[in-house]
Coordinates of C-alpha atoms and ligand atoms in Angstrom, one line a residue:
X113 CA -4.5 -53.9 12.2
X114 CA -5.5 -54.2 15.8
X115 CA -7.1 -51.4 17.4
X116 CA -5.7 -51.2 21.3
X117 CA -7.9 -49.7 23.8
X118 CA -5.9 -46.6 25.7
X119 CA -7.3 -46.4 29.3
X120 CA -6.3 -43.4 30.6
X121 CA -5.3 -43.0 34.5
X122 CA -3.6 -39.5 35.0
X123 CA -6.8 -38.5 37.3
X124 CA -6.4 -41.7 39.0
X125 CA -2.9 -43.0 39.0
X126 CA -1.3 -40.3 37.8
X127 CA -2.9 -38.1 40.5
X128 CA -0.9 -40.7 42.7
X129 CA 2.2 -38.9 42.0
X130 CA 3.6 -36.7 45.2
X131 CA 1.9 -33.3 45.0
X132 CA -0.1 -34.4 41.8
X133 CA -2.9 -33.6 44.1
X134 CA -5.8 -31.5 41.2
X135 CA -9.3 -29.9 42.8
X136 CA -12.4 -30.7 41.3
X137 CA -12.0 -28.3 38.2
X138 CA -9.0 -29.3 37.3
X139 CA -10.1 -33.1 37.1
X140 CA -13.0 -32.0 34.3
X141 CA -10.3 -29.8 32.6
X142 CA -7.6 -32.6 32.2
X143 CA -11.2 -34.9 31.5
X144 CA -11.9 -32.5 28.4
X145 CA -8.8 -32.8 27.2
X146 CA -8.5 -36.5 27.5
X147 CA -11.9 -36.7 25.7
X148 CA -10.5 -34.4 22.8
X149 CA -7.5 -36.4 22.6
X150 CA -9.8 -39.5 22.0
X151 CA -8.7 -42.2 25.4
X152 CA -11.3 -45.2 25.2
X153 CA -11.5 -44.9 28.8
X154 CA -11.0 -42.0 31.8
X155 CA -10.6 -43.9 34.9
X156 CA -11.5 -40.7 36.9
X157 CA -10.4 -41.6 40.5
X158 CA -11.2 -43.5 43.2
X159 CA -14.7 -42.8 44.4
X160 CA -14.1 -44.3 47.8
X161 CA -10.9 -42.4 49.1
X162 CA -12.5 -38.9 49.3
X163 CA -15.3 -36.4 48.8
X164 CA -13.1 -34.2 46.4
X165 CA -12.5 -37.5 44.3
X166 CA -16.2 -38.7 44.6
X167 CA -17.1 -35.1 43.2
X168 CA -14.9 -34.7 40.6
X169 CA -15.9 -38.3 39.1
X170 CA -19.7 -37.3 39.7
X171 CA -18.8 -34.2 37.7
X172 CA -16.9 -35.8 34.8
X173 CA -19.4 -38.7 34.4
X174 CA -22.3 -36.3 33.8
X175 CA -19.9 -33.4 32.0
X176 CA -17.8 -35.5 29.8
X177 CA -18.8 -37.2 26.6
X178 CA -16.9 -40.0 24.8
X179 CA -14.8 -41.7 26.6
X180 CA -16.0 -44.7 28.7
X181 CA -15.8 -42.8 32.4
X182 CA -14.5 -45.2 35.3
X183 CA -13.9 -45.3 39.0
X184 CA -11.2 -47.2 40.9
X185 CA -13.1 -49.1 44.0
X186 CA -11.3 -51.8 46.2
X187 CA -12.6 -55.2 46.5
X188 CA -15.0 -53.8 49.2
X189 CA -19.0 -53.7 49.1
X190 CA -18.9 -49.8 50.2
X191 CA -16.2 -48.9 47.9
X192 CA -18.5 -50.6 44.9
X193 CA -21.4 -48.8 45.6
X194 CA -20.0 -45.6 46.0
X195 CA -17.6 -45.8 42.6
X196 CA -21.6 -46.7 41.0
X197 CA -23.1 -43.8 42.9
X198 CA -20.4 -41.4 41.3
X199 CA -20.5 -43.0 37.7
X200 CA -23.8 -43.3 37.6
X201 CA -24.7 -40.3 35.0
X202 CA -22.0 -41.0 33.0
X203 CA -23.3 -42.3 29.2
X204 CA -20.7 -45.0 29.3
X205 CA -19.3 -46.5 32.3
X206 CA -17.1 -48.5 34.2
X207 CA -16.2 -50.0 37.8
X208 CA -12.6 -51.3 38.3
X209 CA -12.1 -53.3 41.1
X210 CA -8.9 -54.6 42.2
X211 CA -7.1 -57.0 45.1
X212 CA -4.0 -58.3 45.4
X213 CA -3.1 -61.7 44.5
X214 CA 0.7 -61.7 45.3
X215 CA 1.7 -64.2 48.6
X216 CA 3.9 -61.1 49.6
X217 CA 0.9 -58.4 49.7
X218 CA -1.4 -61.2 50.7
X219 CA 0.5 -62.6 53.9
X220 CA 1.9 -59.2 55.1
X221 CA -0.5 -56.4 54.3
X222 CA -4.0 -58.3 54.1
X223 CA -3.2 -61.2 56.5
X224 CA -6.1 -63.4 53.9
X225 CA -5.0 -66.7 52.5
X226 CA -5.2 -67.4 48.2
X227 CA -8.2 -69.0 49.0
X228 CA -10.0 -66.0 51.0
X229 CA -8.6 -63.4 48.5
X230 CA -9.8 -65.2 45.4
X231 CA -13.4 -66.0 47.1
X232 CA -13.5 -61.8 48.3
X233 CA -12.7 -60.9 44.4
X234 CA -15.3 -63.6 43.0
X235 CA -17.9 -61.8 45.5
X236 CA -17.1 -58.3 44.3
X237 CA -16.8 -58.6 41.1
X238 CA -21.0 -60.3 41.3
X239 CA -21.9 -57.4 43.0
X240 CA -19.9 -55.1 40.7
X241 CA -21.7 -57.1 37.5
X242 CA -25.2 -56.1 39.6
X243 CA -24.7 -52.9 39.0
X244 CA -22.9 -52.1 36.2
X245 CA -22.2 -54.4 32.4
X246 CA -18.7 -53.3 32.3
X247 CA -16.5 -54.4 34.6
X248 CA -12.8 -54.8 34.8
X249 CA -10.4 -56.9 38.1
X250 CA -7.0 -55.9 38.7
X251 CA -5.2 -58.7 40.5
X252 CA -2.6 -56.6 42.2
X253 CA 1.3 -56.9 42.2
X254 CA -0.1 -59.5 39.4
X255 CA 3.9 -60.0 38.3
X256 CA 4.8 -61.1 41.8
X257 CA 2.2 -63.7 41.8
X258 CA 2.4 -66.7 41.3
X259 CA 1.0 -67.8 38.1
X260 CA -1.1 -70.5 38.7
X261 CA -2.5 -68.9 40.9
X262 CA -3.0 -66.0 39.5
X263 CA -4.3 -67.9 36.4
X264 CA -7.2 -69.2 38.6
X265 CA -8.2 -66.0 40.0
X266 CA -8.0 -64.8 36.5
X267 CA -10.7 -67.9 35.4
X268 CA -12.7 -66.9 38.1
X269 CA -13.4 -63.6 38.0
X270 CA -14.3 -63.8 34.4
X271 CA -16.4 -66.6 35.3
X272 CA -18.2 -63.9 37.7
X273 CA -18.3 -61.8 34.9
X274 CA -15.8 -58.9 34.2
X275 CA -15.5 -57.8 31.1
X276 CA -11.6 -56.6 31.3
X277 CA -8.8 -58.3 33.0
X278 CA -5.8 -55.7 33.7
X279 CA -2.2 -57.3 34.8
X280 CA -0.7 -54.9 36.7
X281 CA 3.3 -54.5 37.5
X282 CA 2.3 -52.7 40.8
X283 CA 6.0 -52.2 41.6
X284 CA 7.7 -51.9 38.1
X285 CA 9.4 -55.1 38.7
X286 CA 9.2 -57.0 35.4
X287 CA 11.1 -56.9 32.0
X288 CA 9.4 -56.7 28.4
X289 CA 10.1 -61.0 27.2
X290 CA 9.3 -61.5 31.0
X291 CA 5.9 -59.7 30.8
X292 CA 5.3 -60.7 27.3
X293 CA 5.7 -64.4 28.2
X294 CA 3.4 -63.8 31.1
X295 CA 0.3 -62.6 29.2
X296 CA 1.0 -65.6 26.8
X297 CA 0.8 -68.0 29.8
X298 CA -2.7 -66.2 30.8
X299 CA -4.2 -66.6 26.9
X300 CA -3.1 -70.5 27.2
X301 CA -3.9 -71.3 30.6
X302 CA -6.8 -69.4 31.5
X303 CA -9.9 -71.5 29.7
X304 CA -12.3 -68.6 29.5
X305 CA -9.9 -65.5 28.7
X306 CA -11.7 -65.3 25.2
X307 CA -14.6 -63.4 27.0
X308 CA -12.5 -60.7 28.1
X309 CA -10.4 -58.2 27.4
X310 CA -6.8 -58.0 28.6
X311 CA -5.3 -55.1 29.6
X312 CA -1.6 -54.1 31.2
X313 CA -0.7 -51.6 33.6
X314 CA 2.8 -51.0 34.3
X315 CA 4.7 -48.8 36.4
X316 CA 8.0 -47.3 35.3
X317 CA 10.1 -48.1 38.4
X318 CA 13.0 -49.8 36.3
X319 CA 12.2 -47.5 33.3
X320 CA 10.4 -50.6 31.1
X321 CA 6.8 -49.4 31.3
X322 CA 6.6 -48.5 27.8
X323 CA 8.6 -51.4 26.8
X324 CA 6.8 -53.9 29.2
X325 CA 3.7 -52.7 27.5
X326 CA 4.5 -52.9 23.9
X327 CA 5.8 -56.7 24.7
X328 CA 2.3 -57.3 26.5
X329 CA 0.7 -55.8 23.0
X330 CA 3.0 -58.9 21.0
X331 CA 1.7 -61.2 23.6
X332 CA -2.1 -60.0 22.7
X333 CA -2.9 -57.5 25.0
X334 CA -5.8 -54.9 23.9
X335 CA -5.7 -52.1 26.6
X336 CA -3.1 -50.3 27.7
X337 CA -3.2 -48.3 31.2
X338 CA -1.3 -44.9 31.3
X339 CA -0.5 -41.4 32.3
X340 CA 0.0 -38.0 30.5
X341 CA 3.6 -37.8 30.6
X342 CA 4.2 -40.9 32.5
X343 CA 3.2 -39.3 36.0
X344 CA 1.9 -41.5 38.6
X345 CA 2.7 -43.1 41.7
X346 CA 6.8 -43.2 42.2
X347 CA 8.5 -43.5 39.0
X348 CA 5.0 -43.3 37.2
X349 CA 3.0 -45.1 35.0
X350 CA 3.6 -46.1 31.2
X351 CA 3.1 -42.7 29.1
X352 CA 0.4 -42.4 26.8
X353 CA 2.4 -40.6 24.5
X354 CA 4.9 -43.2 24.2
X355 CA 2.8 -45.8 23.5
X356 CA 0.6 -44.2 21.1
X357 CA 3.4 -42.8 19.2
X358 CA 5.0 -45.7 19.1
X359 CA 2.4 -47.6 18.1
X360 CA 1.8 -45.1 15.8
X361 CA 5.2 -44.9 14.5
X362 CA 5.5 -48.8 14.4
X363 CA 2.8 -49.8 13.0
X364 CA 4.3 -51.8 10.6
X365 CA 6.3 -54.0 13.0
X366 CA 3.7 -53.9 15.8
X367 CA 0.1 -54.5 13.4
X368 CA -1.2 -52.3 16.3
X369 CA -2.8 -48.4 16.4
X370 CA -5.3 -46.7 18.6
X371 CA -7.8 -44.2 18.0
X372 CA -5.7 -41.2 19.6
X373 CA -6.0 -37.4 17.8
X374 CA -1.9 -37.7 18.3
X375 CA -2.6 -33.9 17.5
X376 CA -3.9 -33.4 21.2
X377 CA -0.6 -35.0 22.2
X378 CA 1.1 -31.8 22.9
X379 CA -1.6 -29.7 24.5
X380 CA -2.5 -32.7 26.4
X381 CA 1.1 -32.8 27.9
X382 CA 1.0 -28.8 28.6
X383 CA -2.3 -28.9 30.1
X384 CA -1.2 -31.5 32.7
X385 CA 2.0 -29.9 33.4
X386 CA 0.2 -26.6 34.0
X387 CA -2.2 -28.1 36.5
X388 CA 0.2 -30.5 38.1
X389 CA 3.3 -28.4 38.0
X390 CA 5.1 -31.3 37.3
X391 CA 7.6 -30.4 34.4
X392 CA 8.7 -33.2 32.2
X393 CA 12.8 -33.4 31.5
X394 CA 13.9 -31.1 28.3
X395 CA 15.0 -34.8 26.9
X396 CA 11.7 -36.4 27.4
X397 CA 10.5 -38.7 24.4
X398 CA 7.6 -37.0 22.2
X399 CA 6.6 -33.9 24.6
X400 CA 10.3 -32.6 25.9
X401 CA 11.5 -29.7 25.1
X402 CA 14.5 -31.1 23.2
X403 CA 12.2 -34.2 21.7
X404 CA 12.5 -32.4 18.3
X405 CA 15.6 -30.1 18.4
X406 CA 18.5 -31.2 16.5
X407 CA 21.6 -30.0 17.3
X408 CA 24.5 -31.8 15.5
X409 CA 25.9 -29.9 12.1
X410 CA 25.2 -33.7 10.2
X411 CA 22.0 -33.9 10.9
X412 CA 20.5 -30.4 10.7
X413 CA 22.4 -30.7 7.2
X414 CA 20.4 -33.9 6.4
X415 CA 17.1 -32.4 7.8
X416 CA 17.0 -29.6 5.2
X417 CA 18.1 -31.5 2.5
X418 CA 15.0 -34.3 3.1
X419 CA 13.4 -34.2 6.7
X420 CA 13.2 -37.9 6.9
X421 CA 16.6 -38.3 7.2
X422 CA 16.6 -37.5 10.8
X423 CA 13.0 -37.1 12.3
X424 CA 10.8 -40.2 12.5
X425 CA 8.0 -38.3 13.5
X426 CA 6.2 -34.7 12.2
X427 CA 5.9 -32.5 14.8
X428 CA 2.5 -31.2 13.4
X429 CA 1.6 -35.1 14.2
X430 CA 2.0 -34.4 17.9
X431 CA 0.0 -30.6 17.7
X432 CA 3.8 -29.1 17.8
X433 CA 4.1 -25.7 15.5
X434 CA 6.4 -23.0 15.6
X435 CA 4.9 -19.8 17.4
X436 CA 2.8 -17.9 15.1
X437 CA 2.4 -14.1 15.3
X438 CA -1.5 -14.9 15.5
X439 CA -3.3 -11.5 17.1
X440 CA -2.2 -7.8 18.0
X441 CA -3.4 -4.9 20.1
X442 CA -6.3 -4.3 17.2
X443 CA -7.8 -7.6 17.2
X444 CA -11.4 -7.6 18.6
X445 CA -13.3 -9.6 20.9
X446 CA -14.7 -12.2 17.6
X447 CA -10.9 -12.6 16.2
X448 CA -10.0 -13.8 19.8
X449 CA -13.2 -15.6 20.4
X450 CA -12.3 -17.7 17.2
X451 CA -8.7 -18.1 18.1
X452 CA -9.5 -19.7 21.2
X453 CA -12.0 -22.2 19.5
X454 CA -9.2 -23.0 16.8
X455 CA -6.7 -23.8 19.5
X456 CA -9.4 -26.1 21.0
X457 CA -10.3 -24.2 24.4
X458 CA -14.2 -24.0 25.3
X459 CA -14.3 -21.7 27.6
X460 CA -17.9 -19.8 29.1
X461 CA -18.8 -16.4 27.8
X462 CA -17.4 -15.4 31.6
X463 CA -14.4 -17.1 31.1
X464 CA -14.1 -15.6 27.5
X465 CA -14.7 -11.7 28.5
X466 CA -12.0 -12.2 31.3
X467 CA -9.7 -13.8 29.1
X468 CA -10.2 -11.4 26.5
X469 CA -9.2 -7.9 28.8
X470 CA -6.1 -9.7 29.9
X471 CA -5.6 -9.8 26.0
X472 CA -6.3 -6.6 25.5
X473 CA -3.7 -5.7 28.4
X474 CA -1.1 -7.9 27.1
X475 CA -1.6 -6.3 23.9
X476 CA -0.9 -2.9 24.9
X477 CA 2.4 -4.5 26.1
X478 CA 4.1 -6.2 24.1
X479 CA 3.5 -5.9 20.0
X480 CA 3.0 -9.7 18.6
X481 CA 0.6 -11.7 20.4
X482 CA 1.8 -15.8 20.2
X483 CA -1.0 -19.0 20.6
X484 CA 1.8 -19.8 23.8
X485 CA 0.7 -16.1 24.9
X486 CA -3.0 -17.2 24.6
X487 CA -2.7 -20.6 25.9
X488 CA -0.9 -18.9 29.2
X489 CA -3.9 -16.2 29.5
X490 CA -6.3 -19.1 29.2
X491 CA -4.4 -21.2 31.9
X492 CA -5.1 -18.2 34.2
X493 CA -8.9 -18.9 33.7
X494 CA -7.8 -22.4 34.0
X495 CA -6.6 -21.7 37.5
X496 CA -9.4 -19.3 38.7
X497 CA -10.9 -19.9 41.9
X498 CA -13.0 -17.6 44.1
X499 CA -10.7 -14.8 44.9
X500 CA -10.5 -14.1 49.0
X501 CA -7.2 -12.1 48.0
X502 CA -6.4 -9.9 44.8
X503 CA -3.5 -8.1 43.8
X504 CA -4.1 -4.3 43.1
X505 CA -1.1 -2.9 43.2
X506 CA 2.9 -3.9 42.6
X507 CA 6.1 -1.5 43.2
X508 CA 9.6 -3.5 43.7
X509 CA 13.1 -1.8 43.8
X510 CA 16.0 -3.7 43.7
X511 CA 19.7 -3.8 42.5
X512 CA 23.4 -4.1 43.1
X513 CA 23.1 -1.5 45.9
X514 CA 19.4 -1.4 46.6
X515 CA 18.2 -3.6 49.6
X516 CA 15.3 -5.4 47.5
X517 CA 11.9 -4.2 48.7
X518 CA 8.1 -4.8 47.6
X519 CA 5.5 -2.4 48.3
X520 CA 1.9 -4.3 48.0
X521 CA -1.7 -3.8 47.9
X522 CA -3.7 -6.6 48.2
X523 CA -7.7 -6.7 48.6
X524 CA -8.7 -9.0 51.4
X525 CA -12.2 -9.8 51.4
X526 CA -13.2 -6.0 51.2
X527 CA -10.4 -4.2 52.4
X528 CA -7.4 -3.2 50.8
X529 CA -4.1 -3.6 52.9
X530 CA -0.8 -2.1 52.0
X531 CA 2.3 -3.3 53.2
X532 CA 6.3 -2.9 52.6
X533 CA 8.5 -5.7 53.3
X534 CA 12.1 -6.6 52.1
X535 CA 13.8 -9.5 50.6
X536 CA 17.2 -11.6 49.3
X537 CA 15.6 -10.4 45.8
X538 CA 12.8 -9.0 44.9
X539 CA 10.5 -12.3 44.3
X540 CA 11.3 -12.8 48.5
X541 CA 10.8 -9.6 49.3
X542 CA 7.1 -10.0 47.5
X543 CA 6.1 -13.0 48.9
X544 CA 7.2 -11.7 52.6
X545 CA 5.1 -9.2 51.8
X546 CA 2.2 -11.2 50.6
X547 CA 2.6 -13.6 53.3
X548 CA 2.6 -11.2 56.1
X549 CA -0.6 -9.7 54.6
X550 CA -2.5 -12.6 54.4
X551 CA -0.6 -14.0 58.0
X552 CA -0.4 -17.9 55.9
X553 CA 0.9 -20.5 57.8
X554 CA 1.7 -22.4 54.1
X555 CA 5.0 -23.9 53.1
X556 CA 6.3 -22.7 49.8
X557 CA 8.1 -25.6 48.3
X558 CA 8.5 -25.0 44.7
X559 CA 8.9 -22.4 42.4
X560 CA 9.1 -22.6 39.1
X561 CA 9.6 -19.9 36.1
X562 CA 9.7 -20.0 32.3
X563 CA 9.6 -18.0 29.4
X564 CA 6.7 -18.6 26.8
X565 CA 7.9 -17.0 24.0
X566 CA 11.5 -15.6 22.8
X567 CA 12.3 -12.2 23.6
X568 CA 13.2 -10.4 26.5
X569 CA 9.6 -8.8 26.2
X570 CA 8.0 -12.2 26.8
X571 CA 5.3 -13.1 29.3
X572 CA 6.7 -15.7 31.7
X573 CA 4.8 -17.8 33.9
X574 CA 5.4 -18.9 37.1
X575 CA 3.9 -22.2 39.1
X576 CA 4.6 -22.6 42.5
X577 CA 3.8 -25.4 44.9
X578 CA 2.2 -24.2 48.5
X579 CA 1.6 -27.1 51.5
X580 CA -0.1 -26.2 54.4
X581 CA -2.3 -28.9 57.0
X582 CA -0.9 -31.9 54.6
X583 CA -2.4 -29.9 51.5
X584 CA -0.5 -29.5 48.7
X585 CA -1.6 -27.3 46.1
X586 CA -0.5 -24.6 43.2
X587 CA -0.9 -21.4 42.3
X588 CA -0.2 -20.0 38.2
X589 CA 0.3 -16.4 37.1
X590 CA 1.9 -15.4 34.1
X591 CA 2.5 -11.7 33.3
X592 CA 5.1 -9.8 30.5
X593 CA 6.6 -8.8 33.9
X594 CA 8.2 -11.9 36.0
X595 CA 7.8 -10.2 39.8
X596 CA 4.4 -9.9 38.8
X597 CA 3.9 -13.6 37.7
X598 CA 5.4 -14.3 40.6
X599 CA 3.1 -12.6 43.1
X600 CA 0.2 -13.8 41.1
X601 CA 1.2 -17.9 41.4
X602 CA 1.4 -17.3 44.7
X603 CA -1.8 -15.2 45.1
X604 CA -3.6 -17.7 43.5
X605 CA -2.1 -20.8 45.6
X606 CA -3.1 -18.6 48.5
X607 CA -6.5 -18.7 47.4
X608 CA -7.0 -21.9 46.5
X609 CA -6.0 -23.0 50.3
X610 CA -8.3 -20.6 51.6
X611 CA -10.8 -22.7 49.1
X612 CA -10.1 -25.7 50.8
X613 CA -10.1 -24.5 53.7
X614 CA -14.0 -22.9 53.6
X615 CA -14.9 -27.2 53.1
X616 CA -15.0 -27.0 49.4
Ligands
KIV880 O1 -0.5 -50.4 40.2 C1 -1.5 -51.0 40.4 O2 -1.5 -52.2 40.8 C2 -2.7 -50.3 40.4 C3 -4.0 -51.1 40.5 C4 -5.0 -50.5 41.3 C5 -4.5 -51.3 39.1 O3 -2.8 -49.0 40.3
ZN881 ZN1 -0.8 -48.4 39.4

């Protein structure tokens, strides 16, 4: 059985993907996970394109342990050393260089002949191999190339010493036998290709980055590149957990597996969608909604008579259970504490005692306590940031007759400000309120609510998207009641711009 490498780009890539944008904290939250999950490789960002990304990489690399930690840099002497500068406490590391090899990229956007752009990749790859052991060249747009050509840059870089060679499919433009037969015509023609690694990176802009990849594995690929839930730049990347699961699932017909804990799959998935507040579709494969939820009379028939007649894979293989009543309003501080580590968070003992009296207050709402109900309260911590503005108080009316109103107390540094504003509903008459308060030039430009658990007693939790300057970020708040959610989300987008804002 072949063991593929998974090289995991969500903070990179997948960060790519419009308003994907995550702070610094979110990176090494996403980075935890991925290293619980068990990637090979976190390629952390791209050192080089700004101070947030530089930081967050320096962060993971000395925070993180596992994974190999890596840094995008272009083919550029600055953009080496400052991808080494931010790896550099990482145990394991890695610099990935890249430059474009396609005539189209090469004649209209970098105006360098083959020659020029092959001689620049041989140079930076040297000075990449001075710093660091493990090294891995991206020829860009690598499936628009011509092959020859991109045989020979191939030769030389490993020649200059990389360690991985990744093909991308920079525009998602190839099909599976297309790309298979391509990574065939790399292992025969390029004389050296014993010495390194080949990995594939495909983007999902025909919907064949999963495919394209698993041909590429048939061919003799040994990394795959890839995204939590496919997110990335346009249509996204290849998603990890499609390819995992179906190498996992396959095994037999692919003689491929990776080391993934497939039981991370789910929280993984959940984690990123929290912090991205980019939803996946109910009818996504392995981490939709619907991915497990059989409808038709024939086969829920078959499914309690023997459950492989209709389900290929377990749930429980993905981390998926059914909400269990876990904790209630006379659990103590050491029942939670332990629930938390069992459901994988580490959180500080701050994080912990502020976690634990929004338990405490949840429990005194609503009778059964649900891991969703504890993975919501832990997202809160999740999302803290330094709080210019907190909510103290709440009062909405609204109804068939009643012209929707908020009345609001906010704390603004150290005053408390109360205001009265109306609405269309009462979610607009509360964030009129909140935004004449605080006097925010941001855009709101998505809003997003959901239930956690069944019942009409369930906490919801609302994400909203806020752009102001060219920032995008988002604010979370989940509360039994969904006004309050609301005005929390967008509290806490509020004060994450006013984060940004003070330069950090
Ligand atoms: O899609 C692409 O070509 C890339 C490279 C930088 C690997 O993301
Ligand atoms: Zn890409």
């Amino acid at each position: 059985m072949r063991v593929i490498k998974i090289f995991d780009t969500t903070l990179r890539d997948g960060e790519q993907s419009p308003g994907a944008s995550m702070t610094a904290d979110e990176k090494l939250q996403v980075a935890r996970q991925l290293a619980r999950l068990g990637v090979d490789i976190i390629e952390a960002g791209f050192a080089m394109s700004s101070e947030g990304d530089f930081e967050a990489i320096k962060r993971i690399s000395s925070e993180v342990e596992g994974p190999i930690i890596c840094s995008l840099a272009r083919a550029k002497e600055e953009d080496i050393k400052k991808a080494w500068e931010a790896l550099k406490d990482a145990r394991r590391r890695r610099i990935h260089t890249f430059h474009s090899t396609s005539d189209i990229h090469l004649k209209y956007q970098f105006k360098l002949s083959r020659e020029e752009a092959l001689k620049r990749s041989v140079e930076m790859v040297r000075l990449a191999r001075g710093l660091e052991d493990d090294v891995e060249f991206s020829p860009m747009d690598a499936t628009r190339s011509d092959r020859l050509y991109l045989c020979d840059v191939i030769e030389a870089v490993i020649d200059a010493g990389v360690t991985t060679v990744n093909i991308p499919d920079t525009v998602g433009y190839t099909t599976p036998d297309e790309f298979g037969n391509l990574i065939k015509i790399i292992k025969e023609k390029v004389k050296n290709i014993n010495r390194a690694v080949i990995s594939v990176h495909c983007h999902n802009d025909l919907g064949l980055a999963v495919a394209n990849s698993l041909s590429a594995i048939i061919s003799g690929a040994g990394q795959v590149e890839c995204t939590i839930n496919g997110i990335g730049e346009r249509a996204g990347n290849c998603s990890l957990e499609e390819i995992v699961m179906s190498l996992r699932t396959r095994k037999d017909f692919f003689k491929a597996d990776t080391i993934i804990k497939t039981e991370e799959i789910i929280r993984s998935s959940k984690l990123v969608i929290k912090i991205t507040g980019i939803p996946v579709q109910p009818n996504k494969a392995i981490v939709g909604a619907n991915a497990f939820a059989h409808e038709a009379g024939i086969h829920q028939d078959g499914l309690l008579k023997e459950k492989t007649t209709y389900e290929i894979i377990h749930p429980e293989s993905i981390g998926l259970q059914s909400a269990r009543l876990v904790l209630g309003k006379h659990s103590g501080r050491h029942a939670f504490k332990e629930r938390l580590k069992e459901l994988g968070y580490e959180l500080t003992q701050e994080e912990i005692d502020s976690a634990f009296e929004r338990f405490k207050h949840l429990a005194d709402q609503k009778k059964e306590i649900f891991d969703e109900d504890i993975e919501a309260i832990v997202s809160e911590e999740v999302y803290r940031i330094p709080e210019t503005y907190s909510l103290i108080d709440l009062n909405v009316i609204s109804g068939i007759t009643q012209r929707p109103t908020s009345f609001l107390k906010l704390k603004v540094g150290d005053t408390i400000m109360e205001r009265t504003d109306y609405g269309d509903g009462p979610i607009d008459a509360t964030y009129k309120t909140i935004a004449s308060i605080v006097g925010t030039k941001s855009k709101l430009l998505s809003y997003n609510v959901k239930g956690i658990t069944g019942g009409t007693e369930a906490m919801g939790e609302v994400t909203v998207s806020l752009e102001e300057d060219g920032r995008t970020v988002r604010g979370y708040g989940a509360d039994t009641d969904i006004i309050v959610a609301s005005a929390k989300a967008y509290i806490n987008g509020l004060n994450k711009l006013a984060y940004l804002k003070r330069g950090r």
